[in-house]
Amino acid sequence: MTGADILVIGGGIAGLSAAAALSGHGRVLVLEAEEQVGYHSSGRSATMLHYFLGDRLVRALTLASRGFIENPPDGFSDVPLGRSMPVLIHAREDEREVLDLLETEIRQFADLDRLDAAGVHEICPLLREDAVHGLVDRNAIRLDAHAMLQGNLRQLRNRGGELHSGTRVSQIERTGSSWKVTSETGATFTAPIVVNAAGSWADEVARLAGVQPLGLEPKRRTIITFDAPAGVDLDRLPFAKTIGDELYFAPESGRLFASPMDEVPSEPMDAQPDEYEVALAAHRMEERTTVQVRQIHSKWAGLRTFTADRHPAVGFAAEAEGFFWLAGQGGFGLQTSPAMAAIAESLIAGTPWPVPDVSSEALDPVRFTRQAA
Ligand SMILES: Cc1cc2nc3c(=O)[nH]c(=O)nc-3n(C[C@H](O)[C@H](O)[C@H](O)COP(=O)(O)OP(=O)(O)OC[C@H]3O[C@@H](n4cnc5c(N)ncnc54)[C@H](O)[C@@H]3O)c2cc1C
């Protein structure tokens, strides 16, 4: 039986970043089912930080995370956690008003350039002629998910914390003032606080502990990679997204990647790409750009897990002392992870509240269980 102050279930970006932050306050163990960290959603994302994702609350969490990503603490990582990449939102003539509304909203968070047709095609020559309006954030960031995961792991270990990989939690029980957590292989761990950062499995982990689930909804998203046309300067291309949730694409390791922005409901699982969404990605790429997708080089899918209001759930469960939720990071879990970790640290260790524009009530998981009760 291994004792600790805090057990974190889940070694994705949510669990590792919270564990790293909390390891300054006590002994923290991360229990991860897979042999490697970031095997599920955190290793399958589009790795962007930008403000066109989610709503005002998500943007505030993103803004609050940016400083950490640009200037991580000393010794956190030997490599930058991201590099500058512009994000272009493009629109057809009949989508102009929607772009106007988006511009008003996003200007509160980022400096934007409004582009006409010539400007849109200058920054992204691959788009078809019907892309005649654009908004560009030239200060968006292409994140390095590996560096973020490893940086948090390094900080955790430097502060005496531990990662237990290959440790799938299968039993959770409250004994006195502690939680006793048992893995499939029979290893046991105890601590007064359990952080549920199990991503798509967070409701399942809650059920193991006898805690009311939040009704989390995992949704599959697909990405394909393929060759760019000859002569395209990939280093200059932006992350380009349609104003509606139809298509995004960007340079990826000497090729292009694209997603049809699918949101297919799924059970928690090792998500695999479905042929329909793979074909849809290629079709939409050819519909909205001049690129011919001749051969798909690679493809993958991952789960983006949402709460009913699409805001994350961070805080203690009402009915189970010491059971802490860190779930529902949807499609923005990498770019908001520093702020989310700081929020978890504040609620668990009592450090100052780190994001003044977001209230703890807005994130409180009790908002879902209260309704259901
Ligand atoms: C295609 C795609 C594109 C995306 N693009 C972006 C983007 O551009 N920017 C952005 O910020 N975000 C993006 N996201 C979202 C982001 O990837 C997620 O929000 C984030 O990775 C969620 O992190 P997590 O740690 O909660 O989940 P995960 O990374 O899934 O980690 C949860 C971990 O819990 C473990 N676990 C589960 N059950 C147990 C158990 N019983 N015992 C032990 N361990 C357990 C799992 O093995 C897993 O490793 C994208 C996601 C996808 C799929």
CSV table of C-alpha atoms and ligand atoms in Angstrom, one decimal:
chain,number,residue,atom,x,y,z
A,1,MET,CA,0.0,0.0,0.0
A,2,THR,CA,1.5,3.3,-1.1
A,3,GLY,CA,0.5,6.4,0.8
A,4,ALA,CA,0.4,10.0,-0.6
A,5,ASP,CA,-1.3,13.3,0.0
A,6,ILE,CA,-3.0,13.4,-3.4
A,7,LEU,CA,-3.7,10.7,-6.0
A,8,VAL,CA,-4.3,11.9,-9.6
A,9,ILE,CA,-6.1,9.4,-11.8
A,10,GLY,CA,-5.1,10.1,-15.4
A,11,GLY,CA,-1.8,10.9,-17.0
A,12,GLY,CA,-3.0,13.2,-19.8
A,13,ILE,CA,-2.3,16.9,-19.9
A,14,ALA,CA,-5.0,17.6,-17.3
A,15,GLY,CA,-3.7,15.1,-14.8
A,16,LEU,CA,0.0,15.8,-15.3
A,17,SER,CA,-0.3,19.6,-15.2
A,18,ALA,CA,-2.5,19.5,-12.0
A,19,ALA,CA,-0.1,17.0,-10.5
A,20,ALA,CA,2.9,19.2,-11.3
A,21,ALA,CA,1.2,22.2,-9.7
A,22,LEU,CA,0.0,20.3,-6.6
A,23,SER,CA,3.4,18.6,-6.0
A,24,GLY,CA,4.6,21.9,-4.5
A,25,HIS,CA,2.2,21.2,-1.6
A,26,GLY,CA,2.6,17.5,-0.8
A,27,ARG,CA,3.3,14.1,-2.1
A,28,VAL,CA,1.5,13.5,-5.4
A,29,LEU,CA,1.1,10.2,-7.3
A,30,VAL,CA,-0.3,10.0,-10.9
A,31,LEU,CA,-1.9,6.7,-11.7
A,32,GLU,CA,-2.1,6.2,-15.5
A,33,ALA,CA,-3.7,3.2,-17.1
A,34,GLU,CA,-1.5,3.2,-20.2
A,35,GLU,CA,2.2,2.5,-20.4
A,36,GLN,CA,2.9,6.0,-21.7
A,37,VAL,CA,1.5,9.4,-20.8
A,38,GLY,CA,-0.6,11.3,-23.3
A,39,TYR,CA,-1.6,8.1,-25.2
A,40,HIS,CA,-5.3,9.2,-25.5
A,41,SER,CA,-6.7,12.7,-26.3
A,42,SER,CA,-3.6,14.6,-25.2
A,43,GLY,CA,-1.4,12.9,-27.8
A,44,ARG,CA,-3.9,13.2,-30.6
A,45,SER,CA,-4.8,16.9,-30.8
A,46,ALA,CA,-4.4,19.6,-33.4
A,47,THR,CA,-2.0,21.3,-30.8
A,48,MET,CA,-3.2,24.9,-31.3
A,49,LEU,CA,-3.7,27.7,-28.9
A,50,HIS,CA,-6.1,30.3,-30.2
A,51,TYR,CA,-9.2,32.2,-29.2
A,52,PHE,CA,-11.6,31.0,-31.9
A,53,LEU,CA,-12.3,27.9,-29.8
A,54,GLY,CA,-15.2,27.7,-27.3
A,55,ASP,CA,-16.8,30.8,-25.8
A,56,ARG,CA,-15.8,33.7,-23.5
A,57,LEU,CA,-15.0,31.5,-20.5
A,58,VAL,CA,-12.8,29.2,-22.6
A,59,ARG,CA,-11.1,32.3,-24.1
A,60,ALA,CA,-10.4,33.6,-20.6
A,61,LEU,CA,-8.9,30.3,-19.5
A,62,THR,CA,-6.8,30.3,-22.7
A,63,LEU,CA,-5.6,33.9,-22.1
A,64,ALA,CA,-4.7,33.0,-18.5
A,65,SER,CA,-2.6,30.1,-19.8
A,66,ARG,CA,-0.7,31.9,-22.4
A,67,GLY,CA,2.0,33.4,-20.1
A,68,PHE,CA,3.0,30.0,-18.7
A,69,ILE,CA,3.2,28.5,-22.3
A,70,GLU,CA,5.4,31.4,-23.5
A,71,ASN,CA,7.5,31.6,-20.3
A,72,PRO,CA,7.4,28.3,-18.5
A,73,PRO,CA,9.2,28.1,-15.1
A,74,ASP,CA,13.0,27.6,-15.1
A,75,GLY,CA,13.9,24.0,-15.7
A,76,PHE,CA,10.4,23.0,-16.9
A,77,SER,CA,11.4,22.2,-20.5
A,78,ASP,CA,14.6,22.2,-22.6
A,79,VAL,CA,12.5,23.1,-25.7
A,80,PRO,CA,9.8,25.8,-26.2
A,81,LEU,CA,6.2,24.7,-25.4
A,82,GLY,CA,5.1,26.1,-28.7
A,83,ARG,CA,5.9,28.3,-31.7
A,84,SER,CA,4.1,31.2,-33.3
A,85,MET,CA,1.7,30.2,-36.1
A,86,PRO,CA,-1.0,32.5,-37.4
A,87,VAL,CA,-4.7,31.4,-37.3
A,88,LEU,CA,-6.9,32.4,-40.3
A,89,ILE,CA,-10.7,32.2,-40.1
A,90,HIS,CA,-12.0,32.5,-43.6
A,91,ALA,CA,-15.6,33.1,-44.8
A,92,ARG,CA,-17.6,33.2,-48.0
A,93,GLU,CA,-19.6,36.4,-48.9
A,94,ASP,CA,-22.8,35.1,-47.3
A,95,GLU,CA,-20.9,34.4,-44.0
A,96,ARG,CA,-19.7,37.9,-43.6
A,97,GLU,CA,-22.0,38.9,-40.8
A,98,VAL,CA,-21.0,35.9,-38.7
A,99,LEU,CA,-17.4,36.9,-39.2
A,100,ASP,CA,-18.2,40.4,-38.0
A,101,LEU,CA,-19.8,39.1,-34.8
A,102,LEU,CA,-16.8,36.8,-34.2
A,103,GLU,CA,-14.4,39.7,-34.7
A,104,THR,CA,-16.1,41.8,-32.1
A,105,GLU,CA,-15.9,39.0,-29.6
A,106,ILE,CA,-12.3,37.9,-30.2
A,107,ARG,CA,-10.9,41.5,-30.3
A,108,GLN,CA,-11.3,41.5,-26.5
A,109,PHE,CA,-8.7,38.7,-26.3
A,110,ALA,CA,-6.3,39.1,-29.3
A,111,ASP,CA,-5.1,41.6,-31.9
A,112,LEU,CA,-6.7,40.7,-35.2
A,113,ASP,CA,-6.2,41.8,-38.8
A,114,ARG,CA,-9.3,41.9,-40.9
A,115,LEU,CA,-8.6,40.6,-44.4
A,116,ASP,CA,-10.2,41.1,-47.8
A,117,ALA,CA,-10.1,38.5,-50.6
A,118,ALA,CA,-6.6,39.5,-51.6
A,119,GLY,CA,-5.4,39.4,-48.0
A,120,VAL,CA,-6.9,36.0,-47.4
A,121,HIS,CA,-5.2,34.5,-50.5
A,122,GLU,CA,-1.9,36.1,-49.7
A,123,ILE,CA,-1.7,34.4,-46.3
A,124,CYS,CA,-3.3,31.2,-47.6
A,125,PRO,CA,-2.9,30.7,-51.3
A,126,LEU,CA,-4.4,27.2,-51.1
A,127,LEU,CA,-8.0,28.5,-50.5
A,128,ARG,CA,-10.5,28.6,-53.3
A,129,GLU,CA,-11.7,31.9,-54.7
A,130,ASP,CA,-14.9,31.9,-52.6
A,131,ALA,CA,-12.9,32.6,-49.4
A,132,VAL,CA,-13.3,36.4,-49.6
A,133,HIS,CA,-13.3,37.5,-46.0
A,134,GLY,CA,-10.8,36.7,-43.2
A,135,LEU,CA,-9.7,37.3,-39.7
A,136,VAL,CA,-6.2,36.5,-38.7
A,137,ASP,CA,-4.6,36.3,-35.3
A,138,ARG,CA,-0.8,36.4,-36.1
A,139,ASN,CA,0.1,35.6,-32.5
A,140,ALA,CA,-1.5,32.2,-32.2
A,141,ILE,CA,0.6,29.3,-31.0
A,142,ARG,CA,1.3,25.8,-32.3
A,143,LEU,CA,1.8,23.9,-29.2
A,144,ASP,CA,4.2,21.0,-28.6
A,145,ALA,CA,2.1,18.5,-26.7
A,146,HIS,CA,5.0,16.2,-26.0
A,147,ALA,CA,7.0,19.1,-24.5
A,148,MET,CA,4.0,20.1,-22.3
A,149,LEU,CA,3.5,16.6,-21.1
A,150,GLN,CA,7.2,15.9,-20.4
A,151,GLY,CA,7.7,19.3,-18.8
A,152,ASN,CA,4.9,18.7,-16.3
A,153,LEU,CA,6.2,15.2,-15.6
A,154,ARG,CA,9.7,16.5,-15.0
A,155,GLN,CA,8.4,19.2,-12.6
A,156,LEU,CA,6.3,16.5,-10.8
A,157,ARG,CA,9.4,14.3,-10.3
A,158,ASN,CA,11.7,17.2,-9.3
A,159,ARG,CA,9.3,17.9,-6.5
A,160,GLY,CA,9.2,14.3,-5.3
A,161,GLY,CA,6.0,13.2,-7.1
A,162,GLU,CA,5.7,9.9,-9.0
A,163,LEU,CA,4.1,8.6,-12.2
A,164,HIS,CA,2.7,5.0,-12.0
A,165,SER,CA,2.0,4.0,-15.6
A,166,GLY,CA,0.4,0.8,-16.5
A,167,THR,CA,-1.8,1.3,-13.5
A,168,ARG,CA,-5.5,1.1,-14.5
A,169,VAL,CA,-7.6,2.0,-11.5
A,170,SER,CA,-10.4,-0.5,-11.0
A,171,GLN,CA,-11.6,0.1,-7.4
A,172,ILE,CA,-12.0,3.2,-5.3
A,173,GLU,CA,-13.3,3.2,-1.8
A,174,ARG,CA,-13.5,5.7,1.1
A,175,THR,CA,-12.0,4.3,4.3
A,176,GLY,CA,-12.2,6.7,7.2
A,177,SER,CA,-10.6,10.0,6.1
A,178,SER,CA,-8.8,8.4,3.1
A,179,TRP,CA,-9.5,7.1,-0.3
A,180,LYS,CA,-8.2,3.6,-1.1
A,181,VAL,CA,-7.5,3.2,-4.8
A,182,THR,CA,-6.7,-0.3,-6.3
A,183,SER,CA,-5.4,-1.0,-9.7
A,184,GLU,CA,-6.3,-4.0,-12.0
A,185,THR,CA,-3.0,-5.5,-11.1
A,186,GLY,CA,-3.8,-5.3,-7.3
A,187,ALA,CA,-1.5,-2.3,-6.4
A,188,THR,CA,-3.1,-0.1,-3.7
A,189,PHE,CA,-2.7,3.5,-3.0
A,190,THR,CA,-4.2,5.8,-0.3
A,191,ALA,CA,-4.6,9.5,0.1
A,192,PRO,CA,-7.2,11.9,1.5
A,193,ILE,CA,-7.7,13.5,-1.9
A,194,VAL,CA,-8.3,11.9,-5.3
A,195,VAL,CA,-8.2,14.0,-8.5
A,196,ASN,CA,-10.3,12.6,-11.3
A,197,ALA,CA,-8.5,13.6,-14.4
A,198,ALA,CA,-9.4,10.5,-16.4
A,199,GLY,CA,-10.5,12.4,-19.5
A,200,SER,CA,-13.3,10.5,-21.4
A,201,TRP,CA,-13.3,8.0,-18.6
A,202,ALA,CA,-13.9,10.5,-15.8
A,203,ASP,CA,-17.6,9.5,-15.3
A,204,GLU,CA,-16.5,5.8,-15.1
A,205,VAL,CA,-13.9,6.7,-12.5
A,206,ALA,CA,-16.6,8.6,-10.5
A,207,ARG,CA,-18.9,5.5,-10.6
A,208,LEU,CA,-16.0,3.4,-9.2
A,209,ALA,CA,-15.9,5.8,-6.2
A,210,GLY,CA,-19.7,5.8,-5.8
A,211,VAL,CA,-19.7,9.5,-6.9
A,212,GLN,CA,-22.6,10.8,-9.1
A,213,PRO,CA,-21.3,11.1,-12.7
A,214,LEU,CA,-21.6,14.4,-14.5
A,215,GLY,CA,-23.0,13.2,-17.8
A,216,LEU,CA,-19.8,13.7,-19.8
A,217,GLU,CA,-20.0,13.3,-23.5
A,218,PRO,CA,-16.9,12.0,-25.4
A,219,LYS,CA,-17.0,13.0,-29.1
A,220,ARG,CA,-14.7,11.7,-31.7
A,221,ARG,CA,-12.7,13.9,-34.0
A,222,THR,CA,-10.6,12.8,-37.0
A,223,ILE,CA,-7.4,14.1,-38.5
A,224,ILE,CA,-5.7,13.0,-41.8
A,225,THR,CA,-2.3,14.0,-43.2
A,226,PHE,CA,-1.4,14.1,-46.9
A,227,ASP,CA,1.1,15.8,-49.2
A,228,ALA,CA,1.0,19.5,-49.9
A,229,PRO,CA,1.1,20.6,-53.5
A,230,ALA,CA,4.6,21.1,-54.9
A,231,GLY,CA,6.1,24.5,-54.4
A,232,VAL,CA,4.0,25.5,-51.3
A,233,ASP,CA,6.0,27.2,-48.6
A,234,LEU,CA,4.7,25.2,-45.6
A,235,ASP,CA,6.5,27.4,-43.1
A,236,ARG,CA,4.4,30.3,-44.1
A,237,LEU,CA,1.0,28.7,-44.1
A,238,PRO,CA,-1.4,29.4,-41.2
A,239,PHE,CA,-3.8,27.1,-39.4
A,240,ALA,CA,-6.8,27.8,-41.6
A,241,LYS,CA,-10.4,27.2,-40.4
A,242,THR,CA,-13.8,27.8,-42.0
A,243,ILE,CA,-16.0,30.2,-40.1
A,244,GLY,CA,-18.5,27.3,-39.6
A,245,ASP,CA,-17.3,24.1,-38.0
A,246,GLU,CA,-16.5,22.4,-41.4
A,247,LEU,CA,-12.8,22.1,-42.0
A,248,TYR,CA,-9.4,23.1,-40.6
A,249,PHE,CA,-6.0,22.4,-42.0
A,250,ALA,CA,-2.4,23.4,-41.3
A,251,PRO,CA,1.1,22.3,-42.0
A,252,GLU,CA,2.3,19.2,-40.2
A,253,SER,CA,5.8,17.7,-40.4
A,254,GLY,CA,6.4,18.6,-44.0
A,255,ARG,CA,2.9,17.7,-45.1
A,256,LEU,CA,-0.6,19.1,-44.4
A,257,PHE,CA,-3.2,17.9,-41.9
A,258,ALA,CA,-6.9,18.4,-42.1
A,259,SER,CA,-10.0,17.7,-39.9
A,260,PRO,CA,-13.7,17.8,-41.0
A,261,MET,CA,-14.3,18.9,-37.4
A,262,ASP,CA,-16.5,15.9,-36.7
A,263,GLU,CA,-18.1,15.4,-33.3
A,264,VAL,CA,-19.3,11.8,-33.3
A,265,PRO,CA,-20.7,10.7,-29.9
A,266,SER,CA,-18.6,7.8,-28.6
A,267,GLU,CA,-18.1,5.6,-25.6
A,268,PRO,CA,-14.8,6.2,-23.7
A,269,MET,CA,-12.3,4.1,-25.8
A,270,ASP,CA,-9.1,4.0,-27.8
A,271,ALA,CA,-10.7,6.0,-30.6
A,272,GLN,CA,-10.0,5.0,-34.2
A,273,PRO,CA,-10.7,6.9,-37.3
A,274,ASP,CA,-13.8,5.9,-39.2
A,275,GLU,CA,-13.6,5.7,-43.0
A,276,TYR,CA,-16.6,8.1,-43.4
A,277,GLU,CA,-14.9,11.0,-41.5
A,278,VAL,CA,-11.6,10.2,-43.2
A,279,ALA,CA,-13.3,10.5,-46.6
A,280,LEU,CA,-15.1,13.6,-45.4
A,281,ALA,CA,-11.9,15.3,-44.5
A,282,ALA,CA,-10.4,14.7,-47.9
A,283,HIS,CA,-13.7,15.8,-49.6
A,284,ARG,CA,-13.9,19.1,-47.7
A,285,MET,CA,-10.3,19.8,-48.3
A,286,GLU,CA,-10.8,19.5,-52.0
A,287,GLU,CA,-14.1,21.5,-51.8
A,288,ARG,CA,-12.7,24.5,-49.9
A,289,THR,CA,-9.1,24.5,-51.3
A,290,THR,CA,-7.3,23.8,-54.6
A,291,VAL,CA,-5.4,20.9,-53.0
A,292,GLN,CA,-5.9,17.3,-54.4
A,293,VAL,CA,-5.8,14.7,-51.6
A,294,ARG,CA,-4.2,12.0,-53.7
A,295,GLN,CA,-2.9,9.8,-50.9
A,296,ILE,CA,-3.6,9.8,-47.2
A,297,HIS,CA,-0.3,9.5,-45.4
A,298,SER,CA,-1.7,8.9,-41.9
A,299,LYS,CA,-4.9,9.3,-40.0
A,300,TRP,CA,-6.0,9.3,-36.4
A,301,ALA,CA,-8.9,10.1,-34.1
A,302,GLY,CA,-9.2,11.2,-30.6
A,303,LEU,CA,-12.0,12.0,-28.1
A,304,ARG,CA,-13.0,15.5,-27.0
A,305,THR,CA,-15.0,15.2,-23.9
A,306,PHE,CA,-17.7,17.8,-23.1
A,307,THR,CA,-19.9,18.7,-20.2
A,308,ALA,CA,-23.5,19.7,-21.0
A,309,ASP,CA,-22.6,23.5,-21.0
A,310,ARG,CA,-19.2,22.9,-22.7
A,311,HIS,CA,-17.4,24.4,-19.8
A,312,PRO,CA,-14.9,22.3,-17.8
A,313,ALA,CA,-15.8,20.8,-14.4
A,314,VAL,CA,-13.2,21.6,-11.8
A,315,GLY,CA,-13.9,21.3,-8.1
A,316,PHE,CA,-14.8,18.9,-5.3
A,317,ALA,CA,-17.8,16.7,-5.6
A,318,ALA,CA,-20.5,17.8,-3.2
A,319,GLU,CA,-21.3,14.4,-1.7
A,320,ALA,CA,-17.9,12.7,-1.5
A,321,GLU,CA,-15.3,14.4,0.7
A,322,GLY,CA,-11.9,14.7,-1.0
A,323,PHE,CA,-13.1,13.6,-4.5
A,324,PHE,CA,-12.0,16.3,-7.0
A,325,TRP,CA,-13.2,16.6,-10.6
A,326,LEU,CA,-10.9,17.9,-13.3
A,327,ALA,CA,-12.8,17.0,-16.5
A,328,GLY,CA,-14.7,18.2,-19.5
A,329,GLN,CA,-11.8,19.9,-21.3
A,330,GLY,CA,-13.5,19.4,-24.7
A,331,GLY,CA,-11.4,20.7,-27.6
A,332,PHE,CA,-9.4,23.1,-25.5
A,333,GLY,CA,-7.6,21.0,-22.9
A,334,LEU,CA,-4.1,21.6,-24.0
A,335,GLN,CA,-4.3,25.4,-24.4
A,336,THR,CA,-6.1,25.9,-21.1
A,337,SER,CA,-4.1,23.4,-19.1
A,338,PRO,CA,-1.8,25.9,-17.2
A,339,ALA,CA,-4.9,27.8,-16.0
A,340,MET,CA,-6.8,24.7,-15.1
A,341,ALA,CA,-3.9,23.3,-13.1
A,342,ALA,CA,-3.6,26.6,-11.3
A,343,ILE,CA,-7.3,26.5,-10.5
A,344,ALA,CA,-7.0,23.0,-9.2
A,345,GLU,CA,-4.1,24.1,-7.0
A,346,SER,CA,-6.1,27.0,-5.7
A,347,LEU,CA,-9.2,24.9,-4.8
A,348,ILE,CA,-7.1,22.1,-3.2
A,349,ALA,CA,-4.1,23.9,-1.7
A,350,GLY,CA,-5.7,27.3,-1.1
A,351,THR,CA,-3.4,29.4,-3.3
A,352,PRO,CA,-4.8,32.6,-4.7
A,353,TRP,CA,-7.5,32.3,-7.4
A,354,PRO,CA,-5.6,32.6,-10.6
A,355,VAL,CA,-8.2,33.6,-13.2
A,356,PRO,CA,-10.1,36.7,-12.0
A,357,ASP,CA,-12.4,36.7,-15.1
A,358,VAL,CA,-13.7,33.2,-14.3
A,359,SER,CA,-15.5,32.3,-11.1
A,360,SER,CA,-15.2,29.0,-9.3
A,361,GLU,CA,-19.0,28.7,-9.5
A,362,ALA,CA,-18.9,28.7,-13.3
A,363,LEU,CA,-16.6,25.6,-13.1
A,364,ASP,CA,-18.1,23.9,-10.1
A,365,PRO,CA,-19.1,20.3,-11.0
A,366,VAL,CA,-21.9,20.6,-8.5
A,367,ARG,CA,-23.9,22.5,-11.2
A,368,PHE,CA,-24.5,19.2,-12.9
A,369,THR,CA,-25.2,16.9,-9.9
A,370,ARG,CA,-27.5,19.5,-8.3
A,371,GLN,CA,-29.7,19.6,-11.4
A,372,ALA,CA,-29.8,15.8,-11.5
A,373,ALA,CA,-30.6,15.3,-7.8
B,1,LIG,C1,-8.5,15.7,-32.9
B,1,LIG,C2,-8.4,16.6,-31.7
B,1,LIG,C3,-8.0,17.9,-31.8
B,1,LIG,C4,-7.8,18.7,-30.7
B,1,LIG,N1,-7.2,20.0,-30.8
B,1,LIG,C5,-6.9,20.7,-29.8
B,1,LIG,C6,-6.3,22.0,-29.9
B,1,LIG,O1,-5.9,22.4,-31.0
B,1,LIG,N2,-6.0,22.7,-28.8
B,1,LIG,C7,-6.3,22.2,-27.5
B,1,LIG,O2,-6.1,22.9,-26.5
B,1,LIG,N3,-7.0,21.0,-27.4
B,1,LIG,C8,-7.3,20.3,-28.4
B,1,LIG,N4,-7.9,19.0,-28.3
B,1,LIG,C9,-8.4,18.7,-27.0
B,1,LIG,C10,-7.4,18.1,-26.0
B,1,LIG,O3,-6.6,17.2,-26.7
B,1,LIG,C11,-8.1,17.6,-24.8
B,1,LIG,O4,-8.9,18.5,-24.2
B,1,LIG,C12,-7.1,17.1,-23.7
B,1,LIG,O5,-6.1,16.3,-24.3
B,1,LIG,C13,-7.8,16.4,-22.6
B,1,LIG,O6,-6.8,16.0,-21.7
B,1,LIG,P1,-7.1,14.9,-20.5
B,1,LIG,O7,-5.9,14.8,-19.8
B,1,LIG,O8,-8.4,15.4,-19.9
B,1,LIG,O9,-7.5,13.6,-21.3
B,1,LIG,P2,-6.5,12.4,-21.8
B,1,LIG,O10,-5.3,12.9,-22.5
B,1,LIG,O11,-7.4,11.4,-22.6
B,1,LIG,O12,-6.0,11.7,-20.5
B,1,LIG,C14,-6.9,11.0,-19.6
B,1,LIG,C15,-6.0,9.8,-19.1
B,1,LIG,O13,-6.8,9.1,-18.1
B,1,LIG,C16,-6.4,7.8,-18.2
B,1,LIG,N5,-7.3,6.9,-17.5
B,1,LIG,C17,-8.6,6.7,-17.8
B,1,LIG,N6,-9.2,5.9,-17.0
B,1,LIG,C18,-8.3,5.5,-16.1
B,1,LIG,C19,-8.2,4.6,-15.0
B,1,LIG,N7,-9.3,3.9,-14.6
B,1,LIG,N8,-7.1,4.5,-14.3
B,1,LIG,C20,-6.0,5.1,-14.7
B,1,LIG,N9,-5.9,6.0,-15.7
B,1,LIG,C21,-7.1,6.2,-16.4
B,1,LIG,C22,-6.3,7.5,-19.7
B,1,LIG,O14,-5.5,6.4,-20.0
B,1,LIG,C23,-5.7,8.8,-20.2
B,1,LIG,O15,-4.3,8.7,-20.4
B,1,LIG,C24,-8.1,18.2,-29.4
B,1,LIG,C25,-8.5,16.9,-29.3
B,1,LIG,C26,-8.7,16.1,-30.4
B,1,LIG,C27,-9.1,14.7,-30.2
